[in-house]
Amino acid sequence: MKTDTTFTSVLSLFKKVWCCVRHVSGDDAYEQYLKHHADFHATTLDAPPPLDRKAFFKLWQESKWKGVKRCC
Amino acid sequence: MTITKKIIWGLLAVLGAYAVSVIALHRGESINALWLITAALCIYAIAYRFYAAWIATKVLVIDETRATPAERLDNGRDFIPTNKWIVFGHHFAAIAGPGPLVGPTLAAQFGYLPGTLWILVGAVIGGAVQDMVTLFFSMRRNGRSLGQMARDEIGVIGGTAALIGTFIIMIILIAVLGLVVVNAMKHSPWATSTVAATIPIAMIVGVYMRNIRPGRVLEASAIGVALLLFSVLAGGWVDHNATLRVWFDHDGLPLAYAIILYGFAAAVLPVWLLLAPRDYLSTFMKLGTVLLLAVAIVILRPDIHMPAVTQFTDGTGPIFGGKLFPFVFITIACGAISGFHALIASGTTPKLLSNERDIRMIGYGGMLLESFVAIMAMIAATVLEPGVFFAINSPAGVVGKEAIDAVAKINSWGFAVTVEQMEQLAKDMGESTLFARTGGAPSLAVGMASIFGNAFGKHMLALWYHFAIMFEAIFILTTLDAGTRVGRFMLQDMLGNFNKKLGETSYTPSVILTSSIVVAGWGYFLYIGVIDPNGGVNILWPLFGIANQMLAAIALSVATGILVKSGKLKYAWITGLPLAWLVTITTTASYQKIFSEDVRIGFFAAANDLSAKLASGVMPPDKASVAPQLIFNQHLDAYLTLFFVVVLWIVVLDMLRLCLRYIQKKHILMTSETPYVRTCL
């Protein structure tokens, strides 16, 4: 039993770290965008449908590199 | 604070003070690197816990109940309330470039002590404060940029100066970083082929992220990192293959042309193909390698062989000319205080903060971590035998072209090194020679390779060396790509005022025109740096340092002005003090670079010396052919330095005028701070 709980806690810790890595690298940016869209825009009637993954990623990457993003 | 906590902090302070006194007073054969690490960590901890906390609560008066722009303007794209660790990751990845690795390596010519003390004190009192207050003021203004804040808070002059300063600093920075890469790849088929391989690898990653599996950043990066490691291995095969190696065995000049061509392509190509994927790879490599270096230093506890202070504090140093004051403060910008950070701290990062209290960790803490990277670079450079360090870093123009002359010269300075020792080292590292590889990257790579080699196995020294070169090159090239693109956008923005069409970022003729201008700008300085027999680092790095410190002075002027305007005159010293120091060192360094009679320091002196030699006909024909260009360049550099110092003084005086008007209760620009809104998070 005890090893079971240790295993689950290690697993949940690993999951947490993995989520963090995905978040910090932008791997889950599309999921975040869908969530934002559902929370803020989907409630209005004439809201445009969310972008698909490819279109969103294109927009996201282009807006990311508009200003000073990297330093010396 | 409980009594236990007081005791713990007291003990930490005693340990830190002891470690600093050990590194400062030690005058023996060698000293353990762990003392530097201990001193650094204690100083950072105390500064973060007390000074930064005091600034946050008493000076900036951080308000946890106030909604941040990320909350108020949340749009799911650039304004997003984000977890503080994630913002920290983004912020650190953005600020930590090659600067903190190169600067300390070059400044090690003064010995390990001056650079180390400046990295620690400069970061704690200057750089980290600048980053934190700029982040705070930008956050209170919806994430406005430094230039916009300068315009809104001080006036049009300050804003324009910040804009022009940013543009020129970018040009000089890219040129000097390009030179570092060229010097690392010169006649090294292994390094050149590995660095060249990073371009198609980045493109593969880009196509994968864009078309094959859109947005799967981690998968694509994992593939990219695996390919990069393979390219280091494959570079070794290229080096051992007689037909292949000639393809990658080049002089400095063709390599410089290749980099210029590459820079142009990177600025014109879409971001998804080259810049964005390269950036992912360089960020992962950077974090991984810095972590590995830290672990290796702690496991290995290497001894530092460089003396605490060398005789070159008198200004006769081989890597760059000039006395300890002011040149150590100019050479180490990133790692102590870097004006460039103010551009990151105003703009991207403030739009992600979910609560004002995160500012201390991200602004102040982020800079402390960068400072720690600089300390590790200092350790990696100074664990080398000083004779070896100077043999790698002294340009041929100073010590002579032949190995035997270079060794004799370095021995005459009192540093032991032999030709056989250098040949063996070059063989171990898989290079044909390690003499005159000025720029910092090769000596840092030798230092890192010997640390990694000792910690993880000595038989792979050549592999570790080229891994380190690849690691430095990949994020130097990222800075080069990103910088050229930013320069292009800025130029298009400026041209847009005269011709609307030229201001459109997707209008191809404008893209080609502006990219060409930016690339030609840094390409020129890179070209001159490569043909300069004294190794262009002597000219370009101080110029970059002066420009970067000028930008820091602009950021600190803006911050000081805002503090005074908000009725916090009695606290204005927290930014005013580092500002006064920066103005002092930048002005002194500029004065010396312009007016010094010493040909290795003064631009005009060097130009006059070259003209005299050219006129008297004593110059060998190969040098005489490039002399007119070098003379022109020395003049240009002198006027550029003059320009920097004039801009700096204009901004500072403009800020002082504003403060004076405030004290006299005359009319001044209103503060542009956004009104209070209560947080709902």
mmCIF file with all atom_site columns, C-alpha atoms in Angstrom, chain B residues 196-319:
data_model
loop_
_atom_site.group_PDB
_atom_site.id
_atom_site.type_symbol
_atom_site.label_atom_id
_atom_site.label_alt_id
_atom_site.label_comp_id
_atom_site.label_asym_id
_atom_site.label_entity_id
_atom_site.label_seq_id
_atom_site.pdbx_PDB_ins_code
_atom_site.Cartn_x
_atom_site.Cartn_y
_atom_site.Cartn_z
_atom_site.occupancy
_atom_site.B_iso_or_equiv
_atom_site.pdbx_formal_charge
_atom_site.auth_seq_id
_atom_site.auth_comp_id
_atom_site.auth_asym_id
_atom_site.auth_atom_id
_atom_site.pdbx_PDB_model_num
ATOM 1   C CA . ALA B 1 196 ? 27.409 25.142 -40.078 1.00 0.00 ? 196 ALA B CA 1
ATOM 2   C CA . ALA B 1 197 ? 25.351 22.040 -39.270 1.00 0.00 ? 197 ALA B CA 1
ATOM 3   C CA . THR B 1 198 ? 23.301 24.009 -36.730 1.00 0.00 ? 198 THR B CA 1
ATOM 4   C CA . ILE B 1 199 ? 21.655 25.906 -39.635 1.00 0.00 ? 199 ILE B CA 1
ATOM 5   C CA . PRO B 1 200 ? 20.000 22.935 -41.425 1.00 0.00 ? 200 PRO B CA 1
ATOM 6   C CA . ILE B 1 201 ? 19.230 21.404 -38.005 1.00 0.00 ? 201 ILE B CA 1
ATOM 7   C CA . ALA B 1 202 ? 17.335 24.541 -36.996 1.00 0.00 ? 202 ALA B CA 1
ATOM 8   C CA . MET B 1 203 ? 15.477 24.428 -40.317 1.00 0.00 ? 203 MET B CA 1
ATOM 9   C CA . ILE B 1 204 ? 14.470 20.791 -39.821 1.00 0.00 ? 204 ILE B CA 1
ATOM 10  C CA . VAL B 1 205 ? 13.141 21.691 -36.372 1.00 0.00 ? 205 VAL B CA 1
ATOM 11  C CA . GLY B 1 206 ? 11.334 24.704 -37.868 1.00 0.00 ? 206 GLY B CA 1
ATOM 12  C CA . VAL B 1 207 ? 9.614  22.660 -40.567 1.00 0.00 ? 207 VAL B CA 1
ATOM 13  C CA . TYR B 1 208 ? 8.668  19.998 -38.005 1.00 0.00 ? 208 TYR B CA 1
ATOM 14  C CA . MET B 1 209 ? 7.081  22.572 -35.677 1.00 0.00 ? 209 MET B CA 1
ATOM 15  C CA . ARG B 1 210 ? 5.304  24.323 -38.494 1.00 0.00 ? 210 ARG B CA 1
ATOM 16  C CA . ASN B 1 211 ? 4.108  21.613 -40.853 1.00 0.00 ? 211 ASN B CA 1
ATOM 17  C CA . ILE B 1 212 ? 4.705  18.087 -39.606 1.00 0.00 ? 212 ILE B CA 1
ATOM 18  C CA . ARG B 1 213 ? 3.472  18.467 -36.025 1.00 0.00 ? 213 ARG B CA 1
ATOM 19  C CA . PRO B 1 214 ? 2.351  22.103 -35.619 1.00 0.00 ? 214 PRO B CA 1
ATOM 20  C CA . GLY B 1 215 ? 3.142  23.659 -32.245 1.00 0.00 ? 215 GLY B CA 1
ATOM 21  C CA . ARG B 1 216 ? 4.792  20.533 -30.739 1.00 0.00 ? 216 ARG B CA 1
ATOM 22  C CA . VAL B 1 217 ? 7.665  22.561 -29.396 1.00 0.00 ? 217 VAL B CA 1
ATOM 23  C CA . LEU B 1 218 ? 9.140  19.985 -27.031 1.00 0.00 ? 218 LEU B CA 1
ATOM 24  C CA . GLU B 1 219 ? 9.137  17.085 -29.475 1.00 0.00 ? 219 GLU B CA 1
ATOM 25  C CA . ALA B 1 220 ? 10.800 19.205 -32.126 1.00 0.00 ? 220 ALA B CA 1
ATOM 26  C CA . SER B 1 221 ? 13.362 20.567 -29.665 1.00 0.00 ? 221 SER B CA 1
ATOM 27  C CA . ALA B 1 222 ? 14.254 17.075 -28.444 1.00 0.00 ? 222 ALA B CA 1
ATOM 28  C CA . ILE B 1 223 ? 14.920 16.011 -32.038 1.00 0.00 ? 223 ILE B CA 1
ATOM 29  C CA . GLY B 1 224 ? 16.956 19.187 -32.584 1.00 0.00 ? 224 GLY B CA 1
ATOM 30  C CA . VAL B 1 225 ? 19.096 18.744 -29.467 1.00 0.00 ? 225 VAL B CA 1
ATOM 31  C CA . ALA B 1 226 ? 19.826 15.124 -30.430 1.00 0.00 ? 226 ALA B CA 1
ATOM 32  C CA . LEU B 1 227 ? 20.870 16.257 -33.907 1.00 0.00 ? 227 LEU B CA 1
ATOM 33  C CA . LEU B 1 228 ? 23.072 19.007 -32.434 1.00 0.00 ? 228 LEU B CA 1
ATOM 34  C CA . LEU B 1 229 ? 24.909 16.537 -30.207 1.00 0.00 ? 229 LEU B CA 1
ATOM 35  C CA . PHE B 1 230 ? 25.331 14.276 -33.218 1.00 0.00 ? 230 PHE B CA 1
ATOM 36  C CA . SER B 1 231 ? 26.733 17.214 -35.221 1.00 0.00 ? 231 SER B CA 1
ATOM 37  C CA . VAL B 1 232 ? 29.487 17.663 -32.606 1.00 0.00 ? 232 VAL B CA 1
ATOM 38  C CA . LEU B 1 233 ? 30.428 14.019 -33.089 1.00 0.00 ? 233 LEU B CA 1
ATOM 39  C CA . ALA B 1 234 ? 30.162 14.273 -36.869 1.00 0.00 ? 234 ALA B CA 1
ATOM 40  C CA . GLY B 1 235 ? 32.408 17.353 -36.835 1.00 0.00 ? 235 GLY B CA 1
ATOM 41  C CA . GLY B 1 236 ? 35.155 15.086 -35.506 1.00 0.00 ? 236 GLY B CA 1
ATOM 42  C CA . TRP B 1 237 ? 34.728 12.755 -38.483 1.00 0.00 ? 237 TRP B CA 1
ATOM 43  C CA . VAL B 1 238 ? 34.871 15.712 -40.862 1.00 0.00 ? 238 VAL B CA 1
ATOM 44  C CA . ASP B 1 239 ? 38.069 16.841 -39.185 1.00 0.00 ? 239 ASP B CA 1
ATOM 45  C CA . HIS B 1 240 ? 39.659 13.422 -39.733 1.00 0.00 ? 240 HIS B CA 1
ATOM 46  C CA . ASN B 1 241 ? 38.528 13.136 -43.351 1.00 0.00 ? 241 ASN B CA 1
ATOM 47  C CA . ALA B 1 242 ? 41.135 14.607 -45.721 1.00 0.00 ? 242 ALA B CA 1
ATOM 48  C CA . THR B 1 243 ? 38.650 15.527 -48.488 1.00 0.00 ? 243 THR B CA 1
ATOM 49  C CA . LEU B 1 244 ? 35.908 16.915 -46.271 1.00 0.00 ? 244 LEU B CA 1
ATOM 50  C CA . ARG B 1 245 ? 38.103 18.935 -43.941 1.00 0.00 ? 245 ARG B CA 1
ATOM 51  C CA . VAL B 1 246 ? 39.350 21.319 -46.681 1.00 0.00 ? 246 VAL B CA 1
ATOM 52  C CA . TRP B 1 247 ? 35.758 22.419 -47.264 1.00 0.00 ? 247 TRP B CA 1
ATOM 53  C CA . PHE B 1 248 ? 35.574 23.739 -43.742 1.00 0.00 ? 248 PHE B CA 1
ATOM 54  C CA . ASP B 1 249 ? 39.138 24.960 -43.244 1.00 0.00 ? 249 ASP B CA 1
ATOM 55  C CA . HIS B 1 250 ? 39.043 28.725 -43.750 1.00 0.00 ? 250 HIS B CA 1
ATOM 56  C CA . ASP B 1 251 ? 40.708 32.006 -42.917 1.00 0.00 ? 251 ASP B CA 1
ATOM 57  C CA . GLY B 1 252 ? 38.918 34.657 -40.886 1.00 0.00 ? 252 GLY B CA 1
ATOM 58  C CA . LEU B 1 253 ? 37.757 36.752 -43.822 1.00 0.00 ? 253 LEU B CA 1
ATOM 59  C CA . PRO B 1 254 ? 35.769 34.114 -45.779 1.00 0.00 ? 254 PRO B CA 1
ATOM 60  C CA . LEU B 1 255 ? 34.166 33.050 -42.503 1.00 0.00 ? 255 LEU B CA 1
ATOM 61  C CA . ALA B 1 256 ? 33.203 36.670 -41.806 1.00 0.00 ? 256 ALA B CA 1
ATOM 62  C CA . TYR B 1 257 ? 31.617 36.911 -45.278 1.00 0.00 ? 257 TYR B CA 1
ATOM 63  C CA . ALA B 1 258 ? 29.730 33.677 -44.606 1.00 0.00 ? 258 ALA B CA 1
ATOM 64  C CA . ILE B 1 259 ? 28.381 35.081 -41.331 1.00 0.00 ? 259 ILE B CA 1
ATOM 65  C CA . ILE B 1 260 ? 27.347 38.328 -43.027 1.00 0.00 ? 260 ILE B CA 1
ATOM 66  C CA . LEU B 1 261 ? 25.520 36.369 -45.727 1.00 0.00 ? 261 LEU B CA 1
ATOM 67  C CA . TYR B 1 262 ? 23.921 34.182 -43.083 1.00 0.00 ? 262 TYR B CA 1
ATOM 68  C CA . GLY B 1 263 ? 22.818 37.245 -41.083 1.00 0.00 ? 263 GLY B CA 1
ATOM 69  C CA . PHE B 1 264 ? 21.107 38.689 -44.128 1.00 0.00 ? 264 PHE B CA 1
ATOM 70  C CA . ALA B 1 265 ? 19.337 35.409 -44.895 1.00 0.00 ? 265 ALA B CA 1
ATOM 71  C CA . ALA B 1 266 ? 18.213 35.063 -41.275 1.00 0.00 ? 266 ALA B CA 1
ATOM 72  C CA . ALA B 1 267 ? 16.729 38.568 -41.269 1.00 0.00 ? 267 ALA B CA 1
ATOM 73  C CA . VAL B 1 268 ? 14.818 38.039 -44.529 1.00 0.00 ? 268 VAL B CA 1
ATOM 74  C CA . LEU B 1 269 ? 13.661 34.439 -44.042 1.00 0.00 ? 269 LEU B CA 1
ATOM 75  C CA . PRO B 1 270 ? 10.437 33.900 -42.092 1.00 0.00 ? 270 PRO B CA 1
ATOM 76  C CA . VAL B 1 271 ? 10.966 33.507 -38.315 1.00 0.00 ? 271 VAL B CA 1
ATOM 77  C CA . TRP B 1 272 ? 9.511  30.002 -38.183 1.00 0.00 ? 272 TRP B CA 1
ATOM 78  C CA . LEU B 1 273 ? 12.162 28.597 -40.498 1.00 0.00 ? 273 LEU B CA 1
ATOM 79  C CA . LEU B 1 274 ? 15.356 29.652 -38.754 1.00 0.00 ? 274 LEU B CA 1
ATOM 80  C CA . LEU B 1 275 ? 15.117 32.126 -35.883 1.00 0.00 ? 275 LEU B CA 1
ATOM 81  C CA . ALA B 1 276 ? 12.381 30.573 -33.743 1.00 0.00 ? 276 ALA B CA 1
ATOM 82  C CA . PRO B 1 277 ? 13.633 26.963 -33.904 1.00 0.00 ? 277 PRO B CA 1
ATOM 83  C CA . ARG B 1 278 ? 17.232 28.055 -33.360 1.00 0.00 ? 278 ARG B CA 1
ATOM 84  C CA . ASP B 1 279 ? 16.121 29.974 -30.326 1.00 0.00 ? 279 ASP B CA 1
ATOM 85  C CA . TYR B 1 280 ? 14.489 26.882 -28.811 1.00 0.00 ? 280 TYR B CA 1
ATOM 86  C CA . LEU B 1 281 ? 17.643 24.879 -29.356 1.00 0.00 ? 281 LEU B CA 1
ATOM 87  C CA . SER B 1 282 ? 19.911 27.578 -27.958 1.00 0.00 ? 282 SER B CA 1
ATOM 88  C CA . THR B 1 283 ? 17.732 28.042 -24.869 1.00 0.00 ? 283 THR B CA 1
ATOM 89  C CA . PHE B 1 284 ? 17.755 24.325 -24.068 1.00 0.00 ? 284 PHE B CA 1
ATOM 90  C CA . MET B 1 285 ? 21.490 24.080 -24.735 1.00 0.00 ? 285 MET B CA 1
ATOM 91  C CA . LYS B 1 286 ? 22.179 27.143 -22.612 1.00 0.00 ? 286 LYS B CA 1
ATOM 92  C CA . LEU B 1 287 ? 20.185 25.990 -19.599 1.00 0.00 ? 287 LEU B CA 1
ATOM 93  C CA . GLY B 1 288 ? 21.559 22.451 -19.844 1.00 0.00 ? 288 GLY B CA 1
ATOM 94  C CA . THR B 1 289 ? 25.179 23.504 -20.192 1.00 0.00 ? 289 THR B CA 1
ATOM 95  C CA . VAL B 1 290 ? 25.087 26.139 -17.453 1.00 0.00 ? 290 VAL B CA 1
ATOM 96  C CA . LEU B 1 291 ? 23.552 23.578 -15.104 1.00 0.00 ? 291 LEU B CA 1
ATOM 97  C CA . LEU B 1 292 ? 26.149 20.986 -16.105 1.00 0.00 ? 292 LEU B CA 1
ATOM 98  C CA . LEU B 1 293 ? 28.946 23.497 -15.536 1.00 0.00 ? 293 LEU B CA 1
ATOM 99  C CA . ALA B 1 294 ? 27.622 24.353 -12.082 1.00 0.00 ? 294 ALA B CA 1
ATOM 100 C CA . VAL B 1 295 ? 27.397 20.663 -11.147 1.00 0.00 ? 295 VAL B CA 1
ATOM 101 C CA . ALA B 1 296 ? 30.882 19.984 -12.522 1.00 0.00 ? 296 ALA B CA 1
ATOM 102 C CA . ILE B 1 297 ? 32.398 22.903 -10.576 1.00 0.00 ? 297 ILE B CA 1
ATOM 103 C CA . VAL B 1 298 ? 30.791 21.725 -7.337  1.00 0.00 ? 298 VAL B CA 1
ATOM 104 C CA . ILE B 1 299 ? 31.844 18.080 -7.861  1.00 0.00 ? 299 ILE B CA 1
ATOM 105 C CA . LEU B 1 300 ? 35.338 18.945 -8.992  1.00 0.00 ? 300 LEU B CA 1
ATOM 106 C CA . ARG B 1 301 ? 36.099 22.035 -6.876  1.00 0.00 ? 301 ARG B CA 1
ATOM 107 C CA . PRO B 1 302 ? 38.829 23.130 -9.330  1.00 0.00 ? 302 PRO B CA 1
ATOM 108 C CA . ASP B 1 303 ? 41.736 25.349 -8.324  1.00 0.00 ? 303 ASP B CA 1
ATOM 109 C CA . ILE B 1 304 ? 42.075 28.793 -9.854  1.00 0.00 ? 304 ILE B CA 1
ATOM 110 C CA . HIS B 1 305 ? 45.570 29.303 -11.242 1.00 0.00 ? 305 HIS B CA 1
ATOM 111 C CA . MET B 1 306 ? 45.304 32.895 -12.404 1.00 0.00 ? 306 MET B CA 1
ATOM 112 C CA . PRO B 1 307 ? 46.775 35.340 -9.860  1.00 0.00 ? 307 PRO B CA 1
ATOM 113 C CA . ALA B 1 308 ? 44.297 37.531 -7.969  1.00 0.00 ? 308 ALA B CA 1
ATOM 114 C CA . VAL B 1 309 ? 45.663 40.606 -9.723  1.00 0.00 ? 309 VAL B CA 1
ATOM 115 C CA . THR B 1 310 ? 48.075 40.649 -12.680 1.00 0.00 ? 310 THR B CA 1
ATOM 116 C CA . GLN B 1 311 ? 50.527 43.350 -13.753 1.00 0.00 ? 311 GLN B CA 1
ATOM 117 C CA . PHE B 1 312 ? 48.145 44.260 -16.611 1.00 0.00 ? 312 PHE B CA 1
ATOM 118 C CA . THR B 1 313 ? 46.118 46.516 -14.340 1.00 0.00 ? 313 THR B CA 1
ATOM 119 C CA . ASP B 1 314 ? 48.615 49.170 -15.510 1.00 0.00 ? 314 ASP B CA 1
ATOM 120 C CA . GLY B 1 315 ? 46.977 49.211 -18.932 1.00 0.00 ? 315 GLY B CA 1
ATOM 121 C CA . THR B 1 316 ? 49.424 47.053 -20.910 1.00 0.00 ? 316 THR B CA 1
ATOM 122 C CA . GLY B 1 317 ? 47.167 43.980 -21.139 1.00 0.00 ? 317 GLY B CA 1
ATOM 123 C CA . PRO B 1 318 ? 47.517 41.908 -24.313 1.00 0.00 ? 318 PRO B CA 1
ATOM 124 C CA . ILE B 1 319 ? 43.798 41.231 -24.926 1.00 0.00 ? 319 ILE B CA 1
#
